[in-house]
PDB file of C-alpha atoms in Angstrom:
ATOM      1  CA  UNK W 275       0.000   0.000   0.000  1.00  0.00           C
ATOM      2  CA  UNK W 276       1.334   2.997  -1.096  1.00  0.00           C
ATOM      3  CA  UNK W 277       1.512   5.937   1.802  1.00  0.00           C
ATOM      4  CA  UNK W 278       3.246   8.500  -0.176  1.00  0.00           C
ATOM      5  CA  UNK W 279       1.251   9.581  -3.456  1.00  0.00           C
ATOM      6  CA  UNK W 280       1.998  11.633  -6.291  1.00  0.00           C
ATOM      7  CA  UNK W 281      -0.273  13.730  -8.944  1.00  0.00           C
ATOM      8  CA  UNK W 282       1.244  15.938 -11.708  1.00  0.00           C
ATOM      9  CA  UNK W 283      -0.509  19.338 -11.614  1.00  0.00           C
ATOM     10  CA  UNK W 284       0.374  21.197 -14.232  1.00  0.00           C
ATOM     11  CA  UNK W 285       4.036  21.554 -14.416  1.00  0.00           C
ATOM     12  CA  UNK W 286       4.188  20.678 -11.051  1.00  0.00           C
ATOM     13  CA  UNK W 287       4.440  17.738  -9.027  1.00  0.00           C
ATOM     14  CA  UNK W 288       1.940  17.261  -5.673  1.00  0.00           C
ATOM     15  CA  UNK W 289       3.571  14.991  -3.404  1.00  0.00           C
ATOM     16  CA  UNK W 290       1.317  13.701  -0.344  1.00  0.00           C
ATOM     17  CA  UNK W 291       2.486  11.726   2.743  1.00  0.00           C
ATOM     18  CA  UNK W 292      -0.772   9.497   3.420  1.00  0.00           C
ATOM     19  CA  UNK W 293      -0.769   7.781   6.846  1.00  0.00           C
ATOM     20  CA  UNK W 294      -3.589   9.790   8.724  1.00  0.00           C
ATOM     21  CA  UNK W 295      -3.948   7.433  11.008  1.00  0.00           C
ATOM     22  CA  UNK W 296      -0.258   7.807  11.697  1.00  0.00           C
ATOM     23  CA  UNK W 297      -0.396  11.624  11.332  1.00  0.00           C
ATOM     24  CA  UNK W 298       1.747  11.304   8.645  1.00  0.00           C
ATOM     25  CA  UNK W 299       4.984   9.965  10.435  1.00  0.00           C
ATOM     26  CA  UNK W 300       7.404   9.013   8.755  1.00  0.00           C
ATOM     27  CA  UNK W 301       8.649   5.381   9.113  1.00  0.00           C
ATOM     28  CA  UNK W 302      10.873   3.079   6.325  1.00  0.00           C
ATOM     29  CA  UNK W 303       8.245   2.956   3.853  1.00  0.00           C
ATOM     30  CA  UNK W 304       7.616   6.482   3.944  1.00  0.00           C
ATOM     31  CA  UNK W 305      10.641   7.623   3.693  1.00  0.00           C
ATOM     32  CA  UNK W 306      11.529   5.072   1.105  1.00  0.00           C
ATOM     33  CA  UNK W 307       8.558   6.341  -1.433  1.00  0.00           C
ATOM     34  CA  UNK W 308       8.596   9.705  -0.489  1.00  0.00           C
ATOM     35  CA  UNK W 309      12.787   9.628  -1.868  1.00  0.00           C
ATOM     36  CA  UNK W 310      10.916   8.074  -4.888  1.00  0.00           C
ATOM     37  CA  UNK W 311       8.317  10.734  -5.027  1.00  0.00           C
ATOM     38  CA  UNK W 312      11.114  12.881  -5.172  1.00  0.00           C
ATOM     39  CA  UNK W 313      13.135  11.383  -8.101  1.00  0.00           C
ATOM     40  CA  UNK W 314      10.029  11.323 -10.135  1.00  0.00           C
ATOM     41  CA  UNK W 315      10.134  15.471  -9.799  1.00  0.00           C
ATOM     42  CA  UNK W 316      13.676  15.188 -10.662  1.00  0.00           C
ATOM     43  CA  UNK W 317      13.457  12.463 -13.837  1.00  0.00           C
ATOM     44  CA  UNK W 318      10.577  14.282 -15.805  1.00  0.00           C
ATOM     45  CA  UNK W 319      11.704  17.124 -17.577  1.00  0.00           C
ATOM     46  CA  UNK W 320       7.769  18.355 -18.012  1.00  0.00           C
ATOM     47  CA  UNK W 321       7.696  18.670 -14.350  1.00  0.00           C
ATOM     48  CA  UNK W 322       9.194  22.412 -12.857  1.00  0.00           C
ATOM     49  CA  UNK W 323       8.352  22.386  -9.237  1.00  0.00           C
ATOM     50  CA  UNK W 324       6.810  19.982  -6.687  1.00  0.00           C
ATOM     51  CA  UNK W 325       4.666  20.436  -3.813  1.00  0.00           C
ATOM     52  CA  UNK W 326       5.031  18.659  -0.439  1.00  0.00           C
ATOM     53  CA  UNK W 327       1.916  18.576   1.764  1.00  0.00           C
ATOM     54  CA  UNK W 328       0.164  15.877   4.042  1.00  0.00           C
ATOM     55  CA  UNK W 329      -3.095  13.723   3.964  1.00  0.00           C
ATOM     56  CA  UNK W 330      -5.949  14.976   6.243  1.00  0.00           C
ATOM     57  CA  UNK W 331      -5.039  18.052   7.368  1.00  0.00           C
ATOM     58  CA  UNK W 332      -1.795  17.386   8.972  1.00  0.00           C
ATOM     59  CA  UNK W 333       1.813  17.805   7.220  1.00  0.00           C
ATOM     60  CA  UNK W 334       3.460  15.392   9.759  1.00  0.00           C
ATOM     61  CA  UNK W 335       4.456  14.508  13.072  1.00  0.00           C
ATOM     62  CA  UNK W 336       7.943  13.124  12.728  1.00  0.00           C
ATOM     63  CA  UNK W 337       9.501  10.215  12.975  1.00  0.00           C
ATOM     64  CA  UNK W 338       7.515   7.059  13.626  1.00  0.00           C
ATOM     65  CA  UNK W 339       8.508   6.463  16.985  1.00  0.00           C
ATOM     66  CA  UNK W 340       6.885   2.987  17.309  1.00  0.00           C
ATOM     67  CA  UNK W 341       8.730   1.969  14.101  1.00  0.00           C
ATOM     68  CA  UNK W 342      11.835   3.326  15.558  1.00  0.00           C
ATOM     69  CA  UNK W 343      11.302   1.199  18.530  1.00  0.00           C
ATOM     70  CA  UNK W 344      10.936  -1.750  16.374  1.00  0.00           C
ATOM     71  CA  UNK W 345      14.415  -0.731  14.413  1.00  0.00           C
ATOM     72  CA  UNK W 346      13.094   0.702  11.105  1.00  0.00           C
ATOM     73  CA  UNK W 347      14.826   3.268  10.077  1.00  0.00           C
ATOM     74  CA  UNK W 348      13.270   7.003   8.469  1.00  0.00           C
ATOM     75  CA  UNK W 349      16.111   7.691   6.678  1.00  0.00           C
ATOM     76  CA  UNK W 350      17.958   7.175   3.388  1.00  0.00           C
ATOM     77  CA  UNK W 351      21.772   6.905   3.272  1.00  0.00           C
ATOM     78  CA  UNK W 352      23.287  10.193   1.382  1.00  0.00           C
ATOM     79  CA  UNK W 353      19.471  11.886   1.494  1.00  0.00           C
ATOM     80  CA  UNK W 354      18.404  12.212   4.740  1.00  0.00           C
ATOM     81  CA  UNK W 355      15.484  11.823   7.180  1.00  0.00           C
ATOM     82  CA  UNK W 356      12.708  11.018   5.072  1.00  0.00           C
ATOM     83  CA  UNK W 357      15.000  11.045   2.175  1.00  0.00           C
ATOM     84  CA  UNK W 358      14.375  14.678   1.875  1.00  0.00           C
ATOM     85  CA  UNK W 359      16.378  16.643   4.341  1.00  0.00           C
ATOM     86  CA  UNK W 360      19.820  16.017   2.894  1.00  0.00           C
ATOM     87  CA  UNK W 361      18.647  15.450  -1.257  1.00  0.00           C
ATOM     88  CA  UNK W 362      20.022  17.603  -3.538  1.00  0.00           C
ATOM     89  CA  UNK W 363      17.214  18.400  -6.058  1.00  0.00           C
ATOM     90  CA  UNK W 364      17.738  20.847  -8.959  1.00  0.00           C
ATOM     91  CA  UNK W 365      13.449  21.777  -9.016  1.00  0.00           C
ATOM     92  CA  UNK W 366      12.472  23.981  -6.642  1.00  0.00           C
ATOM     93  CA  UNK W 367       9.979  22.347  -3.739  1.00  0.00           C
ATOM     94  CA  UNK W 368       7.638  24.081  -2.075  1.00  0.00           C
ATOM     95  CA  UNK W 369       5.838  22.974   1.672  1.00  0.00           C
ATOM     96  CA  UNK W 370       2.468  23.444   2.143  1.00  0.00           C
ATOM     97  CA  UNK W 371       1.551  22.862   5.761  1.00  0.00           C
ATOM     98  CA  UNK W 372      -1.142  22.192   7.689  1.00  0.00           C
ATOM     99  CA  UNK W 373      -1.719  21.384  11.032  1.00  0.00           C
ATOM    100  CA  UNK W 374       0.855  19.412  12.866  1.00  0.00           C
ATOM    101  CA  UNK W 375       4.435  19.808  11.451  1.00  0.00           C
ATOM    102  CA  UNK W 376       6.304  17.990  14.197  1.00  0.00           C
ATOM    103  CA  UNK W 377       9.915  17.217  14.773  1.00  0.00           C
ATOM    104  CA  UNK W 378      11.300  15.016  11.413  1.00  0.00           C
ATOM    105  CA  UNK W 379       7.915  16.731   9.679  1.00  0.00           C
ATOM    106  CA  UNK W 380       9.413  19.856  10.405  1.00  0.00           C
ATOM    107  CA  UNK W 381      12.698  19.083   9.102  1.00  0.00           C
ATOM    108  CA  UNK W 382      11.147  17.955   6.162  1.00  0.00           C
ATOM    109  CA  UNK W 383       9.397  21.721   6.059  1.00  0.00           C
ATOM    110  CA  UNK W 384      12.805  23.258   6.379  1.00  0.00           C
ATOM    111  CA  UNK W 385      14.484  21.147   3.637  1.00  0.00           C
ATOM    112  CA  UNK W 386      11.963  22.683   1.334  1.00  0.00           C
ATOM    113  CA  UNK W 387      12.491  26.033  -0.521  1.00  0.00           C
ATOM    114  CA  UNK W 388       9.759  28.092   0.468  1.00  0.00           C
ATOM    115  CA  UNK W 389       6.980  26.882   2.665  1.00  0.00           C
ATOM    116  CA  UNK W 390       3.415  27.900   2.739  1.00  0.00           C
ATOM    117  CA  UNK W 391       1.509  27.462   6.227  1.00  0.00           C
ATOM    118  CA  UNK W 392      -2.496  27.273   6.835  1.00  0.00           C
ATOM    119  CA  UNK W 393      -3.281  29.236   9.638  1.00  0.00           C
ATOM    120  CA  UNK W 394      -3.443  26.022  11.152  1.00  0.00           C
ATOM    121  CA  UNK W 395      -0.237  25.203  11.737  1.00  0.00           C
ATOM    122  CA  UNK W 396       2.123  24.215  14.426  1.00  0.00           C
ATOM    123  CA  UNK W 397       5.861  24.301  13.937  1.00  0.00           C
ATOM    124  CA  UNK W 398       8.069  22.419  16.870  1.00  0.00           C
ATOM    125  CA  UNK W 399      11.331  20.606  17.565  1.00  0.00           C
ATOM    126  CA  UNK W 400      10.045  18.544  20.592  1.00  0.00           C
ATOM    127  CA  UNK W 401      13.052  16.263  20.672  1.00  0.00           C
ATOM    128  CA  UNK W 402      14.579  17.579  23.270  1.00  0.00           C
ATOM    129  CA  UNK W 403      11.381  16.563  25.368  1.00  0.00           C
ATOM    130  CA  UNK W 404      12.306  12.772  24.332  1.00  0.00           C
ATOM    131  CA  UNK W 405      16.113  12.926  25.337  1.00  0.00           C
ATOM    132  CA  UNK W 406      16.909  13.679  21.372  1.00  0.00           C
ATOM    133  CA  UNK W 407      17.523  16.728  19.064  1.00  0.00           C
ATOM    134  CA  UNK W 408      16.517  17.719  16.132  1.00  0.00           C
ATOM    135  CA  UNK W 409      19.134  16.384  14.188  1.00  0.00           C
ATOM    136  CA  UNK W 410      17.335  16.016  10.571  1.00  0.00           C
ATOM    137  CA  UNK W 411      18.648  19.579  10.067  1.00  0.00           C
ATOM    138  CA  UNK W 412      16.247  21.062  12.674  1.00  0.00           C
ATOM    139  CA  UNK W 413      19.291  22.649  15.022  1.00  0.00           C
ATOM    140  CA  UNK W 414      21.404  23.098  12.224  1.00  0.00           C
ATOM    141  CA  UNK W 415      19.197  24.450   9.473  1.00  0.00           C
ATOM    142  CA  UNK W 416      16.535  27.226  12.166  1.00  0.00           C
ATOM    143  CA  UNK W 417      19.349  29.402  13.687  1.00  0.00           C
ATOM    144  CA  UNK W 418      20.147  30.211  10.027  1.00  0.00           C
ATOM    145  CA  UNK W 419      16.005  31.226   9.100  1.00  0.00           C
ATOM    146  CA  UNK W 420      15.128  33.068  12.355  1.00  0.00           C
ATOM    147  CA  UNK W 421      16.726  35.219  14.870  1.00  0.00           C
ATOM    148  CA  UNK W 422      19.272  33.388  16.597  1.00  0.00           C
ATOM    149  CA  UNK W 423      17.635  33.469  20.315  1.00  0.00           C
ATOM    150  CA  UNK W 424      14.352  32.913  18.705  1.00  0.00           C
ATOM    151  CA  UNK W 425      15.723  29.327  17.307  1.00  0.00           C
ATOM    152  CA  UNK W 426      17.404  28.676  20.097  1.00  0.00           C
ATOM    153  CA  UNK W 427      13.805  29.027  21.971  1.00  0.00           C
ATOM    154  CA  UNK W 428      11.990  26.603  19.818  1.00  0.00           C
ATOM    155  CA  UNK W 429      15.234  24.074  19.937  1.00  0.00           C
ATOM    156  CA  UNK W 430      15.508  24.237  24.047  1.00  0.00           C
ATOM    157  CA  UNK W 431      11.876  24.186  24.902  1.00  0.00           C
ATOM    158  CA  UNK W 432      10.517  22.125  22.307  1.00  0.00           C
ATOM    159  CA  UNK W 433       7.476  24.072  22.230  1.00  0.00           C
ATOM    160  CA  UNK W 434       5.481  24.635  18.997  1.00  0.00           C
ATOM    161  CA  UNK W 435       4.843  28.217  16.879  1.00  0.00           C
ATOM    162  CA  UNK W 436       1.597  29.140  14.678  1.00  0.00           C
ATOM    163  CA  UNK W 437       1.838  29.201  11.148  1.00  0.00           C
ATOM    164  CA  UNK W 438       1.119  33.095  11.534  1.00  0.00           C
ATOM    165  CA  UNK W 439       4.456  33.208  13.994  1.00  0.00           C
ATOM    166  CA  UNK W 440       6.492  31.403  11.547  1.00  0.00           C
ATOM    167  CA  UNK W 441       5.241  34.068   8.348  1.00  0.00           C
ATOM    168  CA  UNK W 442       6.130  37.102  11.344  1.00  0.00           C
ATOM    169  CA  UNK W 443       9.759  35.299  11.768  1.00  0.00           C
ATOM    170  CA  UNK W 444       9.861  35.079   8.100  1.00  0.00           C
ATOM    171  CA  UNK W 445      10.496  31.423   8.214  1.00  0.00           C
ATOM    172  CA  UNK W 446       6.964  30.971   6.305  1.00  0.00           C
ATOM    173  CA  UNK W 447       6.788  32.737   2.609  1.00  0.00           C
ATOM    174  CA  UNK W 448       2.567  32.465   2.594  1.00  0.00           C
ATOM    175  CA  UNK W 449      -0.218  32.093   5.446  1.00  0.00           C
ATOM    176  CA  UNK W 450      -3.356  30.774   4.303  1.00  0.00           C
ATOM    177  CA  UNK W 451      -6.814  29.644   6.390  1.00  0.00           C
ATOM    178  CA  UNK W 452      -7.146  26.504   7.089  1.00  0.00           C
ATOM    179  CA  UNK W 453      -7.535  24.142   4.479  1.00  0.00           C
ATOM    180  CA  UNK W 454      -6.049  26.293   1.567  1.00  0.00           C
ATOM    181  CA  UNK W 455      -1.937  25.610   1.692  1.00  0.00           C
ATOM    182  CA  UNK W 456      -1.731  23.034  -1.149  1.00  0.00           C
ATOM    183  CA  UNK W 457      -3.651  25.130  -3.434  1.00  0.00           C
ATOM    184  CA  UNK W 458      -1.524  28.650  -2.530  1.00  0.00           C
ATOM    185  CA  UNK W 459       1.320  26.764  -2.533  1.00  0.00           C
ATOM    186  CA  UNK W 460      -0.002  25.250  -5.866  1.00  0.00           C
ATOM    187  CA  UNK W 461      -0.176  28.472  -7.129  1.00  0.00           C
ATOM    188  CA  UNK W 462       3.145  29.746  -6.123  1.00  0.00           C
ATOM    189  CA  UNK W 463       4.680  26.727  -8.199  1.00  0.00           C
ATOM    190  CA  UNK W 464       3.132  27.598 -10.997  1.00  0.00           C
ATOM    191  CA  UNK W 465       4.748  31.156 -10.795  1.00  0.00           C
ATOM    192  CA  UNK W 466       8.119  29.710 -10.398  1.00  0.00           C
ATOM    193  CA  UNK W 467       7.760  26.929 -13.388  1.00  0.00           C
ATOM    194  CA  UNK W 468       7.591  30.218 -15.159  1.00  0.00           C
ATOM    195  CA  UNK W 469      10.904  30.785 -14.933  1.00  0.00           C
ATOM    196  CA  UNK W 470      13.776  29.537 -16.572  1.00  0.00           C
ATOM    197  CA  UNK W 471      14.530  25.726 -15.388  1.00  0.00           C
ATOM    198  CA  UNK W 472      18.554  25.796 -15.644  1.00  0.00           C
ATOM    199  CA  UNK W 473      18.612  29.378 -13.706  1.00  0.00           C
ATOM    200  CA  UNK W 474      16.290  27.874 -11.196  1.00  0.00           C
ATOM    201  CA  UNK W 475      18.435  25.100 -11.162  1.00  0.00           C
ATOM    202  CA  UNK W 476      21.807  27.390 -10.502  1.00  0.00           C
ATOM    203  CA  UNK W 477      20.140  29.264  -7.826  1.00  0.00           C
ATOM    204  CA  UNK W 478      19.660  26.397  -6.077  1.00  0.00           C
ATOM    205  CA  UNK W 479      22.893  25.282  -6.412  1.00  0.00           C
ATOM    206  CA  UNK W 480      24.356  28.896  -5.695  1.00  0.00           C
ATOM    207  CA  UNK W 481      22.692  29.412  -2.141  1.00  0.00           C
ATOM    208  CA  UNK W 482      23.888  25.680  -0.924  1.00  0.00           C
ATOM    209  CA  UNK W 483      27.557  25.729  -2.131  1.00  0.00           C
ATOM    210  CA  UNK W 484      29.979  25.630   0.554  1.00  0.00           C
ATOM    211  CA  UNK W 485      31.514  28.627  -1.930  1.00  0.00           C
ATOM    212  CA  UNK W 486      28.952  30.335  -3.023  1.00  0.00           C
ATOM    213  CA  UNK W 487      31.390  32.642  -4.824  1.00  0.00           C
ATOM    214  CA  UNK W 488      32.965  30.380  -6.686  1.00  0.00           C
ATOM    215  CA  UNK W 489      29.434  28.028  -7.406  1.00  0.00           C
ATOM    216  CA  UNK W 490      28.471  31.531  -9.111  1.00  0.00           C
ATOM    217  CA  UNK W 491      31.043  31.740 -10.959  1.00  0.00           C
ATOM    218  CA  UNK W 492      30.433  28.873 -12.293  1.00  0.00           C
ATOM    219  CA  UNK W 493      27.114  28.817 -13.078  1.00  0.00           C
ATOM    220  CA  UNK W 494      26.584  32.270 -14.587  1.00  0.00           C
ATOM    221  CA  UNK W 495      29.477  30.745 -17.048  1.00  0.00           C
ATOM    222  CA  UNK W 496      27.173  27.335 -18.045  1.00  0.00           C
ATOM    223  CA  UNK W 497      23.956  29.960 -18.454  1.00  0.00           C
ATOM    224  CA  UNK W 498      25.623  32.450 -20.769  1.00  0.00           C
ATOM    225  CA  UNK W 499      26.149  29.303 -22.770  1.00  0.00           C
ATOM    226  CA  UNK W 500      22.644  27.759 -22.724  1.00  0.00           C
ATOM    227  CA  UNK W 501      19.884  28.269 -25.178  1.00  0.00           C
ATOM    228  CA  UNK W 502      17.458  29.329 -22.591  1.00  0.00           C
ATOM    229  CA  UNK W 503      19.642  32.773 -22.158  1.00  0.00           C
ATOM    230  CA  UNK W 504      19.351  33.478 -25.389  1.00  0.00           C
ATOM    231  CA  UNK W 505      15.538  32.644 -25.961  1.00  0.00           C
ATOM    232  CA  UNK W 506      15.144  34.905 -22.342  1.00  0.00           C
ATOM    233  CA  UNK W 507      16.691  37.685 -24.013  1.00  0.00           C
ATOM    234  CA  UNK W 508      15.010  37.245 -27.553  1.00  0.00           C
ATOM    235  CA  UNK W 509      11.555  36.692 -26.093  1.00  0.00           C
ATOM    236  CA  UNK W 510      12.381  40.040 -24.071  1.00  0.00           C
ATOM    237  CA  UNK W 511      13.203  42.125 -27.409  1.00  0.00           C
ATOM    238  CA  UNK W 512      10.488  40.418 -29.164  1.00  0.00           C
ATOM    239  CA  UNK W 513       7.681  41.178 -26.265  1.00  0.00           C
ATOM    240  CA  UNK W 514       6.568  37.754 -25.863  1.00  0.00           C
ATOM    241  CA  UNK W 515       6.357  34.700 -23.361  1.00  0.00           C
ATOM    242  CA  UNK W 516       9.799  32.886 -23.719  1.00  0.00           C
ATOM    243  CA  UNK W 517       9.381  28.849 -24.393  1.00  0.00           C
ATOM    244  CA  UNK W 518      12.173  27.410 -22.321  1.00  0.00           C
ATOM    245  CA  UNK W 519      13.443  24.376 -23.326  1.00  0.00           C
ATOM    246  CA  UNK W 520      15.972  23.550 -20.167  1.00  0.00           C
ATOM    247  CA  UNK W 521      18.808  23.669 -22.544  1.00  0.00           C
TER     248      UNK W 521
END
């Protein structure tokens, strides 16, 4: 039975963790398909962005602690918990949460590009409440989004923020009422797809280079080369929409 599912909307690929029973933790399988989920987003060229939400109004609590107990393990070797937080995708993903983003679920928020929050929501690092941290790239990955002391609050009291304190932080990009984040964050996809794939691609690349510099460099040097620059700058001259080809 497959708990993570995928739907092509658009240009842009919907990814949905389905275990509401589970609240969407994340155990083997999950993390298993959802690495899958994300390799389909990567391997079609017709897709430009995915979305990552949860089944029944929650995004997800975590880590499967029950499956933990029994030794499964909710991460992929060289991608991460959930085999999300440490990927390296090239397509720009987008979070759209609502309700409980927990622990490992909000790792896998903060291993997205942008994220998108109902009203709803409830962002916390409860690990340390367990005897653990939040080491999915939850203590690494917040003191470099929010105000240092801020982080540091949500990582030593393990105590959850709104969606609406996340937007003020500016840790969420969107806040939307309840019931409404998949289709704003739909939305915002479809406004990136717009763009040119292999720039998307380089800013990606750019902004998580140990040398950002030098990755710059680099990449300004492969798009000055590619046929999407010069169909940006001929579709500019010539007033139109420009067809990018990711080439």
């Amino acid at each position: 039975m497959s708990e993570v599912r995928t739907e092509p909307v658009g240009s842009t690929l919907l990814i949905t963790i389905d275990r509401p029973r589970a609240r969407n933790a994340v155990n083997a399988a999950v993390a298993s398909q959802l690495a899958a989920a994300l390799d389909e987003l990567e391997g079609d060229s017709a897709l430009r962005a995915g979305v990552l939400t949860g089944a029944d109004g929650t995004f997800s609590a975590g880590m499967d602690l029950k499956a933990a107990l029994k030794g499964e393990s909710p991460e992929i070797p060289g991608r991460g918990f959930g085999g999300l937080t440490e990927a390296e995708l090239s397509k720009p993903l987008i979070a759209a949460v609502e309700g409980f983003a927990m622990g490992g679920g909000f790792e896998l928020a903060l291993g997205c590009d942008l994220i998108v929050a109902a009203e709803n929501a409830k962002f916390g690092l409860p690990e340390v409440k367990r005897g653990l941290i939040a080491a999915g790239g939850g203590v690494l990955r917040l003191p470099k989004r929010i105000p240092h002391h801020l982080a540091m609050e949500v990582l030593l009291t393990g105590e959850p923020m709104t969606g609406r304190r996340a937007r003020d932080l500016g840790l969420a990009n969107r806040v939307t009422p309840e019931g409404d984040a998949a289709a704003v964050a739909l939305q915002l996809a479809e406004q990136l797809a717009a763009n040119a794939p292999l720039a998307l691609a380089a800013v990606k690349k750019i902004v998580r280079a140990a040398d950002p510099e030098a990755a710059q460099r680099e990449e300004i040097e492969k798009l000055m080369q590619s046929a999407d620059v010069r169909e940006g700058m001929t579709a500019f001259a010539e007033r139109r929409a420009p067809k990018w080809t990711g080439e």
